[in-house]
Amino acid sequence: MIPSSTALPASPLLYRPTLNGLRAIAVWLVILGHWTHLPFPVGEMGRITFFVLSGYLISGIVWKQQVHPGAPAGWGRRLRTFYARRVLRILPPYYLALALGAALPLATLHQYPGWFVLPFSNLLFYRLQHWGEGVGHYWTMAVDEQFYLVWPLLLGLLGRRVAPFLALAAAGLLFRAVWTAWFTSGFVLVLLPACLDMFATGAVLRIVEHRPRVQALARGPWVVLAWAIWVSLWGLTHLIGSENQELWLLTYTSLGSVAGFLTLAWVLRTPDADYQPRNGFLLHPVLQWVGRRSYGCYLYHLLLPVFFQRAIFRLFPATMASGPALREFWLAPIPTVLVLTPLLLAMAAASWAWLEAPLERWKDKFTYAKA
């Protein structure tokens, strides 16, 4: 740990409580999408928002704490602090979730444990071309961890200008197009290069968020319009003809990144005399509570349906006269959501109280050395 006499405050960015409210909404869009299997990809709205938010927050930390190559002397030591803080925040709860999944047991974890212990589950799913039972969501965590590893180096190369990050975002779209044409479109979106448009868009927002033109666009109607265009793209590529669905796979994260950009700009916008953003609902105590525990909600949300399904099959065996009908009833979307929601919130609350909050306090002991 760096001595406190030469350290900077642990929190590198201004605390924005509205982000907790946004996290709560985004994570439950993902959860409800997975639990209900809706035809419309509502969960993708949450995932895109989270990736854009990661690009925004991590870029801000790296730039403010100067932990990238080319920063003033000592950047390597500050980079080690950055990684230590990320490890403490992310990995212990994740490994606990893996242990619970192994105890359930989940077959994919037992067959390929190394791919999950190290941040490569996204590559495993690409290799298998299917999701593992109860563990499919861990690909996003693998991508995030790979992003943490490479992003400080990329920021050192690209500087703090908008154009290189727009080029990087275009590179993400180009990668998906080339990979789809030369190899396969299946599972291409789980690869880190295919996600660069979302991370780069977050970095762009970090650079331009206070510019007058961005502030003018940071309004609710523009956010609604952006997501409406995104929804329209889904409708045009899925409802009119299945032959257009590959166009959706190529472009929806890029278009969604624009919507995520405007959403975050609106959430982060500071009220002024001319405009009062109508995002105060994000400060509601329920959303704040869930937002602080959103990581736990995400970690465990696919374990519970597996447990629930196995319990229902045991309680209502096929030999029971009404067994099939009862199974169909309890495993329908509405009963599943009603039963699993309180269980998930209880698990997330326990994870926060007994693991994540103590780790947050420990993480704050790792402070950044002065440049």
Coordinates of C-alpha atoms in Angstrom, one line a residue:
M1 CA 0.0 0.0 0.0
I2 CA 1.2 3.5 -0.8
P3 CA 1.9 5.6 2.4
S4 CA -0.9 8.0 3.1
S5 CA 1.4 11.0 3.1
T6 CA 2.0 10.6 -0.6
A7 CA -1.5 9.4 -1.6
L8 CA -4.4 10.9 -3.4
P9 CA -8.0 10.3 -2.3
A10 CA -9.2 6.8 -3.2
S11 CA -12.4 7.9 -5.1
P12 CA -11.1 9.3 -8.4
L13 CA -14.5 10.5 -9.7
L14 CA -17.3 12.6 -8.3
Y15 CA -19.8 10.3 -6.7
R16 CA -23.1 10.3 -8.7
P17 CA -25.9 8.6 -6.8
T18 CA -28.1 8.7 -9.9
L19 CA -25.8 6.0 -11.4
N20 CA -26.9 3.6 -8.7
G21 CA -30.5 4.1 -9.9
L22 CA -29.4 3.5 -13.5
R23 CA -27.5 0.3 -12.5
A24 CA -30.6 -1.0 -10.7
I25 CA -32.7 -0.5 -13.9
A26 CA -30.1 -1.9 -16.2
V27 CA -29.4 -5.0 -14.2
W28 CA -33.1 -5.9 -13.8
L29 CA -33.6 -5.5 -17.5
V30 CA -30.9 -8.2 -18.0
I31 CA -32.4 -10.4 -15.2
L32 CA -36.0 -10.1 -16.5
G33 CA -34.8 -10.8 -20.0
H34 CA -33.1 -14.0 -18.9
W35 CA -35.9 -15.2 -16.6
T36 CA -38.8 -14.6 -18.9
H37 CA -37.2 -15.4 -22.3
L38 CA -39.0 -12.5 -23.9
P39 CA -38.7 -12.4 -27.8
F40 CA -37.6 -8.8 -27.6
P41 CA -34.0 -8.5 -26.3
V42 CA -34.8 -6.2 -23.3
G43 CA -31.7 -7.5 -21.6
E44 CA -29.4 -6.2 -24.3
M45 CA -30.5 -2.6 -23.4
G46 CA -29.1 -3.2 -19.9
R47 CA -25.9 -4.9 -21.1
I48 CA -25.1 -2.1 -23.6
T49 CA -25.7 0.5 -20.9
F50 CA -23.3 -1.3 -18.5
F51 CA -20.5 -1.6 -21.1
V52 CA -20.8 2.1 -22.0
L53 CA -20.8 2.9 -18.3
S54 CA -17.7 0.8 -17.8
G55 CA -15.9 2.7 -20.6
Y56 CA -16.9 6.0 -19.0
L57 CA -15.9 5.2 -15.4
I58 CA -12.7 3.3 -16.1
S59 CA -11.5 5.9 -18.6
G60 CA -12.1 8.6 -16.0
I61 CA -10.1 6.7 -13.3
V62 CA -7.2 6.0 -15.7
W63 CA -7.0 9.6 -16.8
K64 CA -7.4 11.2 -13.5
Q65 CA -5.1 8.9 -11.6
Q66 CA -2.6 8.8 -14.5
V67 CA -2.2 5.1 -14.6
H68 CA -1.5 4.7 -18.3
P69 CA 1.8 4.5 -20.2
G70 CA 3.3 7.9 -20.9
A71 CA 1.9 9.4 -17.7
P72 CA 4.2 11.1 -15.2
A73 CA 6.8 9.1 -13.3
G74 CA 5.4 6.3 -11.2
W75 CA 2.5 5.4 -13.5
G76 CA 3.5 1.7 -13.2
R77 CA 3.0 1.7 -9.5
R78 CA -0.3 3.5 -9.8
L79 CA -1.3 1.0 -12.4
R80 CA -0.7 -1.8 -9.9
T81 CA -2.9 0.0 -7.5
F82 CA -5.6 0.3 -10.2
Y83 CA -5.5 -3.5 -10.7
A84 CA -5.4 -4.3 -7.0
R85 CA -8.6 -2.2 -6.5
R86 CA -10.3 -3.9 -9.5
V87 CA -9.4 -7.4 -8.2
L88 CA -10.7 -6.7 -4.7
R89 CA -14.0 -5.3 -6.1
I90 CA -14.7 -8.0 -8.7
L91 CA -13.1 -11.3 -8.0
P92 CA -13.9 -12.5 -4.5
P93 CA -17.7 -12.2 -5.0
Y94 CA -17.3 -13.8 -8.4
Y95 CA -15.4 -16.8 -7.1
L96 CA -18.0 -17.2 -4.4
A97 CA -20.7 -17.4 -7.1
L98 CA -18.5 -20.0 -8.9
A99 CA -18.3 -22.0 -5.8
L100 CA -22.1 -22.0 -5.3
G101 CA -22.5 -23.0 -9.0
A102 CA -20.0 -25.9 -8.6
A103 CA -22.0 -27.0 -5.5
L104 CA -25.3 -26.9 -7.3
P105 CA -23.7 -28.6 -9.4
L106 CA -23.5 -27.0 -12.8
A107 CA -22.1 -29.3 -15.4
T108 CA -20.2 -26.7 -17.4
L109 CA -18.3 -25.5 -14.3
H110 CA -17.2 -29.1 -13.6
Q111 CA -16.2 -29.7 -17.2
Y112 CA -14.3 -26.5 -17.9
P113 CA -13.3 -25.0 -14.5
G114 CA -10.1 -23.2 -15.7
W115 CA -12.0 -21.1 -18.2
F116 CA -14.0 -19.6 -15.4
V117 CA -11.3 -19.3 -12.8
L118 CA -9.4 -17.2 -15.4
P119 CA -11.3 -14.6 -17.3
F120 CA -11.8 -16.6 -20.4
S121 CA -15.4 -17.9 -20.2
N122 CA -16.3 -15.7 -23.2
L123 CA -13.8 -17.6 -25.3
L124 CA -15.2 -20.9 -24.0
F125 CA -18.7 -20.1 -25.1
Y126 CA -17.3 -19.0 -28.5
R127 CA -15.5 -22.3 -28.8
L128 CA -18.6 -24.4 -27.7
Q129 CA -21.1 -22.2 -29.6
H130 CA -23.6 -22.6 -26.8
W131 CA -24.2 -21.3 -23.3
G132 CA -23.5 -23.3 -20.2
E133 CA -26.4 -23.9 -17.8
G134 CA -26.6 -21.2 -15.2
V135 CA -23.2 -19.7 -16.2
G136 CA -23.9 -18.0 -19.6
H137 CA -23.9 -14.5 -18.1
Y138 CA -20.3 -14.8 -17.0
W139 CA -19.1 -14.0 -20.5
T140 CA -19.7 -10.3 -19.9
M141 CA -17.6 -10.4 -16.7
A142 CA -14.8 -12.1 -18.7
V143 CA -15.0 -9.3 -21.3
D144 CA -15.0 -6.7 -18.6
E145 CA -11.9 -8.2 -16.9
Q146 CA -10.1 -8.3 -20.3
F147 CA -11.1 -4.7 -20.8
Y148 CA -9.6 -3.7 -17.5
L149 CA -6.3 -5.4 -18.5
V150 CA -5.9 -3.6 -21.9
W151 CA -7.7 -0.3 -21.5
P152 CA -5.0 1.6 -19.6
L153 CA -2.6 0.6 -22.3
L154 CA -4.9 1.7 -25.1
L155 CA -5.6 5.0 -23.4
G156 CA -1.9 5.6 -23.2
L157 CA -1.7 5.1 -27.0
L158 CA -4.8 7.0 -28.0
G159 CA -4.4 10.0 -25.8
R160 CA -7.5 12.1 -24.8
R161 CA -9.0 13.1 -28.1
V162 CA -12.3 12.1 -29.5
A163 CA -11.3 11.1 -33.0
P164 CA -9.2 8.0 -32.0
F165 CA -12.0 6.7 -29.9
L166 CA -14.5 7.1 -32.7
A167 CA -12.1 5.2 -34.8
L168 CA -11.9 2.5 -32.2
A169 CA -15.7 2.3 -32.0
A170 CA -15.8 1.9 -35.8
A171 CA -13.1 -0.8 -35.5
G172 CA -15.5 -2.8 -33.2
L173 CA -18.2 -2.7 -35.9
L174 CA -15.6 -3.5 -38.6
F175 CA -14.4 -6.5 -36.6
R176 CA -17.9 -7.9 -36.3
A177 CA -18.4 -7.5 -40.1
V178 CA -15.1 -9.1 -41.0
W179 CA -15.3 -11.9 -38.5
T180 CA -18.8 -12.7 -39.6
A181 CA -17.8 -12.7 -43.3
W182 CA -14.6 -14.8 -42.8
F183 CA -15.6 -17.1 -40.0
T184 CA -19.0 -17.1 -38.3
S185 CA -21.5 -14.7 -36.9
G186 CA -22.3 -17.2 -34.1
F187 CA -21.1 -15.8 -30.7
V188 CA -18.9 -13.2 -32.3
L189 CA -20.4 -10.6 -29.8
V190 CA -18.7 -12.4 -26.9
L191 CA -15.2 -11.5 -28.1
L192 CA -13.6 -8.3 -26.7
P193 CA -12.9 -6.7 -30.0
A194 CA -16.6 -6.9 -30.9
C195 CA -17.4 -4.9 -27.8
L196 CA -15.0 -2.0 -28.4
D197 CA -17.7 0.3 -29.7
M198 CA -19.5 0.3 -26.4
F199 CA -16.3 0.9 -24.3
A200 CA -15.0 3.5 -26.7
T201 CA -18.4 5.4 -26.6
G202 CA -18.1 5.6 -22.8
A203 CA -14.6 7.1 -23.2
V204 CA -15.9 9.7 -25.6
L205 CA -18.6 10.7 -23.2
R206 CA -15.9 11.1 -20.5
I207 CA -14.1 13.6 -22.8
V208 CA -17.1 15.6 -24.0
E209 CA -19.7 15.4 -21.3
H210 CA -19.5 19.0 -20.3
R211 CA -19.5 20.5 -23.8
P212 CA -22.6 22.6 -24.6
R213 CA -23.7 20.6 -27.5
V214 CA -23.6 17.4 -25.4
Q215 CA -25.4 19.1 -22.6
A216 CA -28.1 20.2 -25.0
L217 CA -28.6 16.6 -26.1
A218 CA -28.7 15.2 -22.5
R219 CA -32.4 15.4 -22.3
G220 CA -35.1 12.8 -21.8
P221 CA -36.7 13.2 -25.3
W222 CA -33.4 12.5 -27.0
V223 CA -32.9 9.4 -24.9
V224 CA -36.3 8.1 -25.7
L225 CA -35.8 8.8 -29.4
A226 CA -32.5 7.0 -29.5
W227 CA -33.8 3.8 -27.9
A228 CA -36.9 4.0 -30.1
I229 CA -34.7 4.0 -33.1
W230 CA -32.9 1.0 -31.6
V231 CA -36.2 -0.8 -31.0
S232 CA -37.2 0.0 -34.6
L233 CA -34.1 -1.6 -36.0
W234 CA -34.9 -4.8 -34.1
G235 CA -38.5 -4.7 -35.5
L236 CA -37.3 -4.2 -39.0
T237 CA -34.7 -7.0 -38.8
H238 CA -36.9 -9.5 -37.0
L239 CA -40.5 -8.9 -37.8
I240 CA -40.2 -8.2 -41.5
G241 CA -37.9 -11.0 -42.5
S242 CA -35.4 -13.3 -40.8
E243 CA -32.9 -12.8 -43.6
N244 CA -32.2 -9.3 -42.1
Q245 CA -31.3 -10.6 -38.6
E246 CA -27.5 -10.7 -39.4
L247 CA -27.7 -6.9 -40.0
W248 CA -29.1 -6.6 -36.4
L249 CA -26.2 -8.7 -35.0
L250 CA -23.7 -6.4 -36.8
T251 CA -25.1 -3.1 -35.9
Y252 CA -27.2 -3.2 -32.8
T253 CA -24.4 -2.6 -30.3
S254 CA -23.1 0.4 -32.2
L255 CA -26.6 1.9 -32.4
G256 CA -27.2 1.0 -28.8
S257 CA -24.0 2.7 -27.8
V258 CA -25.4 6.0 -29.1
A259 CA -28.5 5.4 -27.0
G260 CA -26.3 4.4 -24.0
F261 CA -24.2 7.6 -24.5
L262 CA -27.3 9.8 -24.4
T263 CA -28.8 7.9 -21.5
L264 CA -25.6 8.4 -19.4
A265 CA -25.2 12.0 -20.5
W266 CA -28.8 12.6 -19.3
V267 CA -28.2 10.8 -16.0
L268 CA -25.0 12.7 -15.4
R269 CA -26.2 16.1 -16.5
T270 CA -25.9 18.8 -13.8
P271 CA -29.2 20.8 -13.5
D272 CA -29.0 24.4 -14.4
A273 CA -31.3 27.4 -14.6
D274 CA -32.4 26.5 -18.1
Y275 CA -33.1 22.8 -17.7
Q276 CA -33.9 20.5 -14.8
P277 CA -33.3 16.9 -15.9
R278 CA -36.3 14.7 -14.9
N279 CA -34.1 11.9 -13.5
G280 CA -34.8 12.4 -9.9
F281 CA -36.7 9.1 -9.8
L282 CA -33.2 7.4 -10.0
L283 CA -32.7 8.7 -6.4
H284 CA -35.6 6.7 -5.1
P285 CA -34.4 4.7 -2.0
V286 CA -35.5 1.3 -3.6
L287 CA -33.4 2.0 -6.8
Q288 CA -30.5 3.2 -4.7
W289 CA -30.6 0.1 -2.5
V290 CA -30.8 -2.3 -5.5
G291 CA -28.2 -0.3 -7.4
R292 CA -25.6 -0.7 -4.7
R293 CA -26.3 -4.4 -4.8
S294 CA -26.5 -4.8 -8.5
Y295 CA -23.3 -6.8 -8.8
G296 CA -24.7 -9.5 -6.5
C297 CA -28.0 -9.5 -8.4
Y298 CA -26.1 -10.1 -11.6
L299 CA -23.8 -12.7 -10.2
Y300 CA -26.5 -15.0 -8.8
H301 CA -29.4 -14.4 -11.1
L302 CA -28.9 -17.4 -13.4
L303 CA -28.1 -19.8 -10.6
L304 CA -31.6 -19.4 -9.1
P305 CA -33.6 -20.5 -12.2
V306 CA -31.5 -23.7 -12.3
F307 CA -32.2 -24.4 -8.7
F308 CA -35.9 -23.5 -9.1
Q309 CA -36.4 -25.7 -12.1
R310 CA -34.7 -28.7 -10.3
A311 CA -36.9 -28.1 -7.2
I312 CA -40.1 -28.0 -9.3
F313 CA -39.2 -31.2 -11.1
R314 CA -38.6 -32.9 -7.7
L315 CA -41.8 -31.6 -6.2
F316 CA -44.0 -32.5 -9.1
P317 CA -42.6 -35.7 -10.7
A318 CA -44.0 -36.9 -14.0
T319 CA -45.6 -39.8 -12.3
M320 CA -47.9 -37.4 -10.5
A321 CA -51.2 -37.0 -12.3
S322 CA -51.1 -33.3 -12.2
G323 CA -47.2 -33.1 -12.3
P324 CA -46.8 -31.8 -15.9
A325 CA -49.5 -29.1 -15.5
L326 CA -48.0 -27.9 -12.2
R327 CA -44.5 -27.8 -13.7
E328 CA -45.8 -25.7 -16.6
F329 CA -47.6 -23.3 -14.2
W330 CA -44.7 -22.8 -11.8
L331 CA -42.0 -22.5 -14.5
A332 CA -44.0 -19.9 -16.5
P333 CA -42.5 -16.3 -16.5
I334 CA -44.8 -14.6 -13.9
P335 CA -44.5 -17.3 -11.2
T336 CA -40.7 -17.6 -11.8
V337 CA -40.3 -13.8 -11.4
L338 CA -42.5 -13.7 -8.3
V339 CA -40.7 -16.5 -6.6
L340 CA -37.1 -15.7 -7.6
T341 CA -37.1 -11.9 -7.1
P342 CA -37.1 -12.0 -3.2
L343 CA -34.6 -14.8 -3.2
L344 CA -32.2 -12.9 -5.5
L345 CA -32.6 -9.7 -3.5
A346 CA -31.8 -11.6 -0.3
M347 CA -28.7 -13.2 -1.8
A348 CA -27.5 -9.9 -3.1
A349 CA -28.1 -8.2 0.3
A350 CA -26.1 -10.9 2.0
S351 CA -23.3 -10.6 -0.5
W352 CA -23.2 -6.9 0.0
A353 CA -23.3 -7.0 3.8
W354 CA -20.9 -9.8 4.4
L355 CA -18.5 -9.6 1.4
E356 CA -18.8 -6.6 -0.9
A357 CA -19.0 -3.8 1.6
P358 CA -16.1 -5.1 3.7
L359 CA -14.1 -5.4 0.5
E360 CA -15.0 -1.9 -0.5
R361 CA -13.5 -0.7 2.8
W362 CA -10.4 -2.8 2.3
K363 CA -10.1 -1.6 -1.3
D364 CA -10.0 2.1 -0.1
K365 CA -6.8 1.3 1.7
F366 CA -5.1 1.0 -1.7
T367 CA -4.6 4.6 -2.6
Y368 CA -3.0 6.2 -5.7
A369 CA 0.5 7.7 -5.4
K370 CA 0.9 11.3 -6.5
A371 CA 2.2 11.9 -10.0

